[in-house]
Amino acid sequence: MAVSGTNSRRPPALLDVPLLDRPPGTAAPGNQAARVHAALREAILGGRLMAGARLPASRTLSQQLGVSRNAVVAAFEALQGDGLVQARVGAGTYVATRLPARAVAVPALRKAASKAPAAPPRPPQQPFALGVPAVDKLLLQRLAGALRRQVTRAEVDALGYGDPRGSEALRQQLAAHLAASRGIVCEADSLLITSGVQQALRLCAQALLQPGDGVWVEDPGYPVARRTLAAAGLKLRPVPVDAEGIDVAAGLRRHRAARAAYVTPSHQFPMGVTMSMARRLALLEWAREHQAWVLEDDYDSEFRYAGPPLTALAGIDGPERVIYIGTFSKTLFPSLRLAYLVLPAAARERVIAARANFDRFGPRLLEDAVATLLADGNFAAHLRRARKQCLAARDRLAATLQHAAGNALRVERPTQGLHLLATLPAGLPADAGARIREAAGVHAVLLSETRLVPRSGEAFVLGFSGHALPAVEAAAQALGRAARQYLAQQPRRSGRRAMPVR
Amino acid sequence: MAVSGTNSRRPPALLDVPLLDRPPGTAAPGNQAARVHAALREAILGGRLMAGARLPASRTLSQQLGVSRNAVVAAFEALQGDGLVQARVGAGTYVATRLPARAVAVPALRKAASKAPAAPPRPPQQPFALGVPAVDKLLLQRLAGALRRQVTRAEVDALGYGDPRGSEALRQQLAAHLAASRGIVCEADSLLITSGVQQALRLCAQALLQPGDGVWVEDPGYPVARRTLAAAGLKLRPVPVDAEGIDVAAGLRRHRAARAAYVTPSHQFPMGVTMSMARRLALLEWAREHQAWVLEDDYDSEFRYAGPPLTALAGIDGPERVIYIGTFSKTLFPSLRLAYLVLPAAARERVIAARANFDRFGPRLLEDAVATLLADGNFAAHLRRARKQCLAARDRLAATLQHAAGNALRVERPTQGLHLLATLPAGLPADAGARIREAAGVHAVLLSETRLVPRSGEAFVLGFSGHALPAVEAAAQALGRAARQYLAQQPRRSGRRAMPVR
């Protein structure tokens, strides 16, 4: 190796440094200068180029490596910027001597590329999975067009840092939508757009509650919401659910001191019941007397198949203690990441401040694009199509499952929502649901999996949105048959019938 | 008013209930049934229709109100669903008698539409404002096209619930980008996309630190990051900054027990210095010995005007204790809400879990669209244009300001970033900066406003990205003249010159 200059310490053979081919599995190489720079830096920090060593002249190195001389010069300058080399006037470039001794112990960069752990499992989109969106090509075309217009026309205001409450256009459209469809009279100023129901809950917990505060949760209930509330440091206080919804009297007896209640009044998840007006008023009375907050998750009220949608709690309350949470995850699709809060005056400033300190604000152009879909009727048209599709899926699932299961399952046809409950007869072993599910080879959620306090009675919580009808049908047949077979193998008891689970 | 039926309690004159015209300021009316429903519900809850009162027959009411009879029937059904009315076979529809007495005290819905507080102030986009994006029409067209393709082609996988780490396509592109430009060798699996730098910091605080833990913050430093760290319950430990960046020795003397350090090594905000290699190694040594985390905010490294970008701390570290935070807020625009973390193996699972419990995952289609811009070179082409534009703005601002201010300001031309520092001479009154700013009528941030521990020496922190050149020029002239005039009015002291602030 030809090295010019008179320094007594010869540099190591630089050809040993694999400058131009990277090991498989590491990322794509950058430009020549960056690659030379990276390789030399690694050699210095890894100890292969010792402190005080002289680097070859740039011309020599460029020939050796088959890169341009400019690339080598730029790499040397970058190393100098790093503090790793020093240029001595008229004498060449040397590895810096002032590096702490332990620099040589820094692991070689390449080790960082070691195999990372596998990705966490993604929720399966198999039949019965919950929250699967229907792919509405027409809606996607409209959304794409709306996005194109928002993005191409965007001026600096729409591109810069924005309002923590989110797009004003979307908040105005939502205020109109909520007044017309949910009986909630509010102004755009009391709305806050979030990146999903989870963030909405998290912000409320952060802004309005203290870690350690108790929060009523419906039992059975929505596991994701519970996980979020618990992750925010709240203590979950399970309150049973019956045919009228959450049992407020039981909550008062057991957990009167709770500071909040998380409820799904218009269509309880997973039971599917609607909270009665008496319960609603009792819940609001408790909230007012105890200055507690009611977090109303109205996740699927747009999917109503019979009669107009029921009034939201927030529409009854005024709103004073109710924080209404709506979402586009069901009406459009989950990966849009848009939900919204209607905030009572007493909560407004604190929750807005929490958002500003959390992640500042949301993706403005996306929000504006969705606002145009609400304004021009494309959102409503999509909802009509989606409702029709879901109703057909509900009926196909219910009919197929009931036919296949016979008396082994009592299959409900909910008047709202995107899932139904198929209930096993009472008095079966505790693992009946899991065994039937396994025998059927399907991925249904069990009612018992949504309970905090174990209780007898089992059911399958079956999502019917977004799945191809033939797949739903095949899965329903498998599940129905498996249930029937399981029941046939059980010792006979008198009077066993599929009963409502309460 | 003609009311059929024989019940002794006559209903009140329903024409008093303003069914079909809503008060100004409330949202758009819905369909007929919803409007009738809403008005009757309000009348019942507001006490104007008493418990036990009989409602008029649907035919009568439909004629009175000029709506279809079907709408009235649907409204009655909805009221029944609410639990507010009861139908008695053959005897008509009655307001429910079981309503708790206090229901009448529920405030009328309309009161909820009272004037909400004004929106929080938006950051001004005036000259010198920081973080203002350049509007690159070509880039916006490319982004719009990429979004259109992602949205119209989306299948159920891309629309449903996704990976908490974000789009795999974007993570792969970022891994390649970081290897080529920042010396960070990592795989897509170690990246996590966030909705901004603030969320990135918040997730790290949540996952890796405990409330009450100390965190080193540069002083002067970035106020938004500090606010976020404090909001997460961490204790801010200010560490001074000198010409080599954060003074690690001072941090060790004063706050050795801190659990993390938030730093901007490649271009300190606001001072603009680059952290020296000796400091970098000392910081990493502290982090390894104390099992502390280094949060490296690399907010503007893509805007380098001379020489290749410097190596990131995470590229030196391996990475072991460094969490690298990059953002698209500067390279694209803030309202995109995209930033990213490179997570060392020891932090990975915890931070991913924190994201899953925070807001689950990010807007997939947006992330995928940005990935295509990185893959097809449009991102790099935009960066070249943006860099050129920012360099021109920097030079115009620096030249104009220096010319107008003369000796009253020392104006730096940073080799990186989107802001510059214009420093006042030492020995001026503490309010000199504020007075000059007020006299000039500009909105510059003062260096003193970015300090936690007050210290003498004042400078203006002037953003030069995203502003029209004539506006920047005019503001620079105003600021320069005001500084010169202020200095002229000060009593003479010997040897006053604008000195570097350290």
PDB file of C-alpha atoms in Angstrom, chain A residues 175-392:
ATOM      1  CA  ALA A 175     -71.003  20.058  15.372  1.00  0.00           C
ATOM      2  CA  ALA A 176     -73.669  20.007  12.658  1.00  0.00           C
ATOM      3  CA  HIS A 177     -73.517  16.205  12.386  1.00  0.00           C
ATOM      4  CA  LEU A 178     -73.842  15.740  16.152  1.00  0.00           C
ATOM      5  CA  ALA A 179     -76.782  18.120  16.430  1.00  0.00           C
ATOM      6  CA  ALA A 180     -78.658  16.413  13.633  1.00  0.00           C
ATOM      7  CA  SER A 181     -77.910  12.808  14.488  1.00  0.00           C
ATOM      8  CA  ARG A 182     -77.132  12.653  18.209  1.00  0.00           C
ATOM      9  CA  GLY A 183     -79.124  15.470  19.778  1.00  0.00           C
ATOM     10  CA  ILE A 184     -75.954  17.190  20.956  1.00  0.00           C
ATOM     11  CA  VAL A 185     -76.123  20.939  20.555  1.00  0.00           C
ATOM     12  CA  CYS A 186     -72.582  22.233  20.677  1.00  0.00           C
ATOM     13  CA  GLU A 187     -70.328  24.675  18.905  1.00  0.00           C
ATOM     14  CA  ALA A 188     -67.156  23.912  17.015  1.00  0.00           C
ATOM     15  CA  ASP A 189     -65.254  25.526  19.892  1.00  0.00           C
ATOM     16  CA  SER A 190     -66.212  22.748  22.289  1.00  0.00           C
ATOM     17  CA  LEU A 191     -64.921  20.002  19.988  1.00  0.00           C
ATOM     18  CA  LEU A 192     -61.430  18.558  20.007  1.00  0.00           C
ATOM     19  CA  ILE A 193     -60.193  16.203  17.295  1.00  0.00           C
ATOM     20  CA  THR A 194     -57.974  13.365  18.530  1.00  0.00           C
ATOM     21  CA  SER A 195     -56.007  10.585  16.889  1.00  0.00           C
ATOM     22  CA  GLY A 196     -58.472   7.968  18.106  1.00  0.00           C
ATOM     23  CA  VAL A 197     -60.664   7.026  21.050  1.00  0.00           C
ATOM     24  CA  GLN A 198     -57.637   5.871  23.022  1.00  0.00           C
ATOM     25  CA  GLN A 199     -55.985   9.256  22.817  1.00  0.00           C
ATOM     26  CA  ALA A 200     -59.296  10.861  23.756  1.00  0.00           C
ATOM     27  CA  LEU A 201     -59.474   8.755  26.924  1.00  0.00           C
ATOM     28  CA  ARG A 202     -55.836   9.364  27.689  1.00  0.00           C
ATOM     29  CA  LEU A 203     -56.216  13.114  27.386  1.00  0.00           C
ATOM     30  CA  CYS A 204     -59.252  13.118  29.683  1.00  0.00           C
ATOM     31  CA  ALA A 205     -57.406  11.011  32.248  1.00  0.00           C
ATOM     32  CA  GLN A 206     -54.395  13.305  32.058  1.00  0.00           C
ATOM     33  CA  ALA A 207     -56.341  16.544  32.208  1.00  0.00           C
ATOM     34  CA  LEU A 208     -59.231  15.779  34.543  1.00  0.00           C
ATOM     35  CA  LEU A 209     -58.169  12.940  36.823  1.00  0.00           C
ATOM     36  CA  GLN A 210     -55.307  12.004  39.110  1.00  0.00           C
ATOM     37  CA  PRO A 211     -53.348   8.743  39.029  1.00  0.00           C
ATOM     38  CA  GLY A 212     -55.014   6.447  41.521  1.00  0.00           C
ATOM     39  CA  ASP A 213     -58.495   7.848  40.923  1.00  0.00           C
ATOM     40  CA  GLY A 214     -61.198   5.213  40.545  1.00  0.00           C
ATOM     41  CA  VAL A 215     -63.102   4.921  37.277  1.00  0.00           C
ATOM     42  CA  TRP A 216     -66.239   2.871  36.730  1.00  0.00           C
ATOM     43  CA  VAL A 217     -65.920   0.518  33.797  1.00  0.00           C
ATOM     44  CA  GLU A 218     -68.699  -1.631  32.432  1.00  0.00           C
ATOM     45  CA  ASP A 219     -68.263  -5.341  33.181  1.00  0.00           C
ATOM     46  CA  PRO A 220     -68.289  -6.932  30.664  1.00  0.00           C
ATOM     47  CA  GLY A 221     -66.761  -4.092  28.660  1.00  0.00           C
ATOM     48  CA  TYR A 222     -64.319  -2.895  26.051  1.00  0.00           C
ATOM     49  CA  PRO A 223     -60.836  -4.224  26.906  1.00  0.00           C
ATOM     50  CA  VAL A 224     -58.852  -1.643  24.894  1.00  0.00           C
ATOM     51  CA  ALA A 225     -60.450   1.260  26.737  1.00  0.00           C
ATOM     52  CA  ARG A 226     -59.762  -0.397  30.092  1.00  0.00           C
ATOM     53  CA  ARG A 227     -56.136  -0.946  29.173  1.00  0.00           C
ATOM     54  CA  THR A 228     -55.814   2.708  28.226  1.00  0.00           C
ATOM     55  CA  LEU A 229     -57.428   3.933  31.435  1.00  0.00           C
ATOM     56  CA  ALA A 230     -55.228   1.627  33.515  1.00  0.00           C
ATOM     57  CA  ALA A 231     -52.116   2.731  31.606  1.00  0.00           C
ATOM     58  CA  ALA A 232     -53.016   6.305  32.549  1.00  0.00           C
ATOM     59  CA  GLY A 233     -52.774   5.285  36.210  1.00  0.00           C
ATOM     60  CA  LEU A 234     -56.483   5.031  36.988  1.00  0.00           C
ATOM     61  CA  LYS A 235     -57.972   2.262  39.138  1.00  0.00           C
ATOM     62  CA  LEU A 236     -60.581   0.234  37.272  1.00  0.00           C
ATOM     63  CA  ARG A 237     -63.824  -0.218  39.238  1.00  0.00           C
ATOM     64  CA  PRO A 238     -65.930  -2.866  37.490  1.00  0.00           C
ATOM     65  CA  VAL A 239     -69.677  -2.250  37.548  1.00  0.00           C
ATOM     66  CA  PRO A 240     -72.024  -4.975  36.262  1.00  0.00           C
ATOM     67  CA  VAL A 241     -74.197  -4.552  33.191  1.00  0.00           C
ATOM     68  CA  ASP A 242     -77.782  -5.758  32.887  1.00  0.00           C
ATOM     69  CA  ALA A 243     -80.623  -5.297  30.400  1.00  0.00           C
ATOM     70  CA  GLU A 244     -80.718  -1.542  31.151  1.00  0.00           C
ATOM     71  CA  GLY A 245     -76.988  -1.013  30.792  1.00  0.00           C
ATOM     72  CA  ILE A 246     -74.522  -0.231  33.559  1.00  0.00           C
ATOM     73  CA  ASP A 247     -76.011  -0.907  37.004  1.00  0.00           C
ATOM     74  CA  VAL A 248     -75.654   2.534  38.536  1.00  0.00           C
ATOM     75  CA  ALA A 249     -77.030   1.418  41.903  1.00  0.00           C
ATOM     76  CA  ALA A 250     -74.358  -1.285  42.118  1.00  0.00           C
ATOM     77  CA  GLY A 251     -71.721   1.298  41.238  1.00  0.00           C
ATOM     78  CA  LEU A 252     -73.001   3.588  43.982  1.00  0.00           C
ATOM     79  CA  ARG A 253     -72.947   0.764  46.530  1.00  0.00           C
ATOM     80  CA  ARG A 254     -69.471  -0.467  45.699  1.00  0.00           C
ATOM     81  CA  HIS A 255     -67.515   2.435  44.251  1.00  0.00           C
ATOM     82  CA  ARG A 256     -69.288   5.632  45.167  1.00  0.00           C
ATOM     83  CA  ALA A 257     -66.011   7.555  45.425  1.00  0.00           C
ATOM     84  CA  ALA A 258     -64.946   6.965  41.836  1.00  0.00           C
ATOM     85  CA  ARG A 259     -64.088  10.093  39.889  1.00  0.00           C
ATOM     86  CA  ALA A 260     -65.268   9.007  36.456  1.00  0.00           C
ATOM     87  CA  ALA A 261     -67.312   6.440  34.557  1.00  0.00           C
ATOM     88  CA  TYR A 262     -66.473   5.022  31.155  1.00  0.00           C
ATOM     89  CA  VAL A 263     -69.698   3.895  29.466  1.00  0.00           C
ATOM     90  CA  THR A 264     -71.120   2.867  26.084  1.00  0.00           C
ATOM     91  CA  PRO A 265     -74.737   3.927  26.599  1.00  0.00           C
ATOM     92  CA  SER A 266     -76.155   3.777  23.101  1.00  0.00           C
ATOM     93  CA  HIS A 267     -74.927   0.231  22.386  1.00  0.00           C
ATOM     94  CA  GLN A 268     -73.123  -1.415  25.259  1.00  0.00           C
ATOM     95  CA  PHE A 269     -69.973  -3.286  24.265  1.00  0.00           C
ATOM     96  CA  PRO A 270     -70.213  -6.245  24.102  1.00  0.00           C
ATOM     97  CA  MET A 271     -73.744  -6.915  25.408  1.00  0.00           C
ATOM     98  CA  GLY A 272     -75.462  -4.684  22.882  1.00  0.00           C
ATOM     99  CA  VAL A 273     -78.036  -3.264  25.322  1.00  0.00           C
ATOM    100  CA  THR A 274     -79.084   0.394  25.347  1.00  0.00           C
ATOM    101  CA  MET A 275     -78.847   2.258  28.634  1.00  0.00           C
ATOM    102  CA  SER A 276     -82.351   3.094  29.877  1.00  0.00           C
ATOM    103  CA  MET A 277     -83.360   6.677  30.480  1.00  0.00           C
ATOM    104  CA  ALA A 278     -83.729   5.998  34.211  1.00  0.00           C
ATOM    105  CA  ARG A 279     -80.149   4.746  34.350  1.00  0.00           C
ATOM    106  CA  ARG A 280     -78.942   7.684  32.297  1.00  0.00           C
ATOM    107  CA  LEU A 281     -80.491  10.165  34.657  1.00  0.00           C
ATOM    108  CA  ALA A 282     -79.166   8.283  37.695  1.00  0.00           C
ATOM    109  CA  LEU A 283     -75.694   8.236  36.201  1.00  0.00           C
ATOM    110  CA  LEU A 284     -75.826  11.960  35.506  1.00  0.00           C
ATOM    111  CA  GLU A 285     -77.115  12.619  38.996  1.00  0.00           C
ATOM    112  CA  TRP A 286     -74.194  10.713  40.504  1.00  0.00           C
ATOM    113  CA  ALA A 287     -71.770  12.578  38.246  1.00  0.00           C
ATOM    114  CA  ARG A 288     -73.154  15.983  39.226  1.00  0.00           C
ATOM    115  CA  GLU A 289     -73.289  15.247  42.930  1.00  0.00           C
ATOM    116  CA  HIS A 290     -69.776  13.800  43.048  1.00  0.00           C
ATOM    117  CA  GLN A 291     -68.302  16.099  40.434  1.00  0.00           C
ATOM    118  CA  ALA A 292     -67.343  12.975  38.509  1.00  0.00           C
ATOM    119  CA  TRP A 293     -66.869  12.794  34.755  1.00  0.00           C
ATOM    120  CA  VAL A 294     -68.857  10.544  32.449  1.00  0.00           C
ATOM    121  CA  LEU A 295     -66.856   9.395  29.442  1.00  0.00           C
ATOM    122  CA  GLU A 296     -69.462   8.448  26.843  1.00  0.00           C
ATOM    123  CA  ASP A 297     -67.972   6.254  24.105  1.00  0.00           C
ATOM    124  CA  ASP A 298     -70.450   6.399  21.235  1.00  0.00           C
ATOM    125  CA  TYR A 299     -68.437   4.086  19.032  1.00  0.00           C
ATOM    126  CA  ASP A 300     -71.031   2.712  16.630  1.00  0.00           C
ATOM    127  CA  SER A 301     -74.203   4.801  16.844  1.00  0.00           C
ATOM    128  CA  GLU A 302     -74.065   5.648  13.129  1.00  0.00           C
ATOM    129  CA  PHE A 303     -74.812   1.992  12.393  1.00  0.00           C
ATOM    130  CA  ARG A 304     -78.445   1.939  13.360  1.00  0.00           C
ATOM    131  CA  TYR A 305     -80.691  -0.424  11.408  1.00  0.00           C
ATOM    132  CA  ALA A 306     -84.121   0.313  12.893  1.00  0.00           C
ATOM    133  CA  GLY A 307     -85.511   3.658  13.996  1.00  0.00           C
ATOM    134  CA  PRO A 308     -83.568   6.875  14.422  1.00  0.00           C
ATOM    135  CA  PRO A 309     -80.460   6.758  16.623  1.00  0.00           C
ATOM    136  CA  LEU A 310     -80.995   7.212  20.329  1.00  0.00           C
ATOM    137  CA  THR A 311     -80.095  10.412  22.078  1.00  0.00           C
ATOM    138  CA  ALA A 312     -76.564  10.606  23.401  1.00  0.00           C
ATOM    139  CA  LEU A 313     -75.976  11.082  27.129  1.00  0.00           C
ATOM    140  CA  ALA A 314     -74.209  14.310  26.272  1.00  0.00           C
ATOM    141  CA  GLY A 315     -77.399  15.491  24.580  1.00  0.00           C
ATOM    142  CA  ILE A 316     -79.354  14.959  27.791  1.00  0.00           C
ATOM    143  CA  ASP A 317     -76.727  16.371  30.088  1.00  0.00           C
ATOM    144  CA  GLY A 318     -76.549  19.751  28.580  1.00  0.00           C
ATOM    145  CA  PRO A 319     -73.574  18.927  28.590  1.00  0.00           C
ATOM    146  CA  GLU A 320     -72.159  19.470  32.056  1.00  0.00           C
ATOM    147  CA  ARG A 321     -70.389  16.342  33.273  1.00  0.00           C
ATOM    148  CA  VAL A 322     -70.495  14.212  30.118  1.00  0.00           C
ATOM    149  CA  ILE A 323     -67.578  14.079  27.733  1.00  0.00           C
ATOM    150  CA  TYR A 324     -68.798  12.661  24.465  1.00  0.00           C
ATOM    151  CA  ILE A 325     -66.362  10.586  22.410  1.00  0.00           C
ATOM    152  CA  GLY A 326     -67.089   9.804  18.778  1.00  0.00           C
ATOM    153  CA  THR A 327     -64.867   8.153  16.210  1.00  0.00           C
ATOM    154  CA  PHE A 328     -64.312   7.818  12.469  1.00  0.00           C
ATOM    155  CA  SER A 329     -62.837   4.334  12.985  1.00  0.00           C
ATOM    156  CA  LYS A 330     -66.208   2.721  12.321  1.00  0.00           C
ATOM    157  CA  THR A 331     -67.766   5.281   9.982  1.00  0.00           C
ATOM    158  CA  LEU A 332     -64.641   5.594   7.809  1.00  0.00           C
ATOM    159  CA  PHE A 333     -61.728   3.367   8.850  1.00  0.00           C
ATOM    160  CA  PRO A 334     -59.366   2.876  11.813  1.00  0.00           C
ATOM    161  CA  SER A 335     -56.075   3.756  10.088  1.00  0.00           C
ATOM    162  CA  LEU A 336     -57.423   7.246   9.445  1.00  0.00           C
ATOM    163  CA  ARG A 337     -56.767   7.851  13.175  1.00  0.00           C
ATOM    164  CA  LEU A 338     -59.523  10.374  13.781  1.00  0.00           C
ATOM    165  CA  ALA A 339     -61.876  10.619  16.726  1.00  0.00           C
ATOM    166  CA  TYR A 340     -63.374  13.578  18.567  1.00  0.00           C
ATOM    167  CA  LEU A 341     -64.410  14.847  21.961  1.00  0.00           C
ATOM    168  CA  VAL A 342     -67.255  17.177  22.887  1.00  0.00           C
ATOM    169  CA  LEU A 343     -66.029  18.981  25.975  1.00  0.00           C
ATOM    170  CA  PRO A 344     -68.212  20.575  28.654  1.00  0.00           C
ATOM    171  CA  ALA A 345     -67.120  24.074  29.568  1.00  0.00           C
ATOM    172  CA  ALA A 346     -65.602  22.918  32.863  1.00  0.00           C
ATOM    173  CA  ALA A 347     -63.289  20.459  31.083  1.00  0.00           C
ATOM    174  CA  ARG A 348     -62.447  22.414  27.949  1.00  0.00           C
ATOM    175  CA  GLU A 349     -59.347  24.369  28.798  1.00  0.00           C
ATOM    176  CA  ARG A 350     -57.654  21.553  30.682  1.00  0.00           C
ATOM    177  CA  VAL A 351     -58.174  18.977  27.950  1.00  0.00           C
ATOM    178  CA  ILE A 352     -57.047  21.377  25.227  1.00  0.00           C
ATOM    179  CA  ALA A 353     -53.906  22.134  27.251  1.00  0.00           C
ATOM    180  CA  ALA A 354     -53.286  18.413  27.704  1.00  0.00           C
ATOM    181  CA  ARG A 355     -53.452  17.923  23.943  1.00  0.00           C
ATOM    182  CA  ALA A 356     -51.036  20.798  23.392  1.00  0.00           C
ATOM    183  CA  ASN A 357     -48.580  19.164  25.804  1.00  0.00           C
ATOM    184  CA  PHE A 358     -49.189  15.681  24.461  1.00  0.00           C
ATOM    185  CA  ASP A 359     -48.571  15.796  20.746  1.00  0.00           C
ATOM    186  CA  ARG A 360     -49.478  19.392  20.029  1.00  0.00           C
ATOM    187  CA  PHE A 361     -52.128  18.965  17.316  1.00  0.00           C
ATOM    188  CA  GLY A 362     -53.282  16.577  14.610  1.00  0.00           C
ATOM    189  CA  PRO A 363     -52.683  16.160  10.862  1.00  0.00           C
ATOM    190  CA  ARG A 364     -54.493  19.219   9.565  1.00  0.00           C
ATOM    191  CA  LEU A 365     -54.782  18.380   5.858  1.00  0.00           C
ATOM    192  CA  LEU A 366     -56.273  14.962   6.596  1.00  0.00           C
ATOM    193  CA  GLU A 367     -58.798  16.540   8.947  1.00  0.00           C
ATOM    194  CA  ASP A 368     -59.712  19.204   6.414  1.00  0.00           C
ATOM    195  CA  ALA A 369     -60.186  16.561   3.724  1.00  0.00           C
ATOM    196  CA  VAL A 370     -62.580  14.604   5.930  1.00  0.00           C
ATOM    197  CA  ALA A 371     -64.456  17.842   6.638  1.00  0.00           C
ATOM    198  CA  THR A 372     -65.166  18.244   2.916  1.00  0.00           C
ATOM    199  CA  LEU A 373     -66.581  14.705   2.792  1.00  0.00           C
ATOM    200  CA  LEU A 374     -68.997  15.622   5.564  1.00  0.00           C
ATOM    201  CA  ALA A 375     -69.896  18.894   3.876  1.00  0.00           C
ATOM    202  CA  ASP A 376     -70.549  17.553   0.384  1.00  0.00           C
ATOM    203  CA  GLY A 377     -72.647  14.556   1.441  1.00  0.00           C
ATOM    204  CA  ASN A 378     -70.103  11.900   0.504  1.00  0.00           C
ATOM    205  CA  PHE A 379     -69.770  10.879   4.151  1.00  0.00           C
ATOM    206  CA  ALA A 380     -73.530  10.392   4.472  1.00  0.00           C
ATOM    207  CA  ALA A 381     -73.667   8.502   1.172  1.00  0.00           C
ATOM    208  CA  HIS A 382     -70.872   6.216   2.340  1.00  0.00           C
ATOM    209  CA  LEU A 383     -72.680   5.606   5.621  1.00  0.00           C
ATOM    210  CA  ARG A 384     -75.825   4.588   3.766  1.00  0.00           C
ATOM    211  CA  ARG A 385     -73.853   2.092   1.680  1.00  0.00           C
ATOM    212  CA  ALA A 386     -71.943   0.791   4.709  1.00  0.00           C
ATOM    213  CA  ARG A 387     -75.103   0.410   6.791  1.00  0.00           C
ATOM    214  CA  LYS A 388     -76.767  -1.606   4.037  1.00  0.00           C
ATOM    215  CA  GLN A 389     -73.716  -3.835   3.691  1.00  0.00           C
ATOM    216  CA  CYS A 390     -73.453  -4.389   7.441  1.00  0.00           C
ATOM    217  CA  LEU A 391     -77.142  -5.150   7.743  1.00  0.00           C
ATOM    218  CA  ALA A 392     -76.794  -7.793   5.036  1.00  0.00           C
TER     219      ALA A 392
END
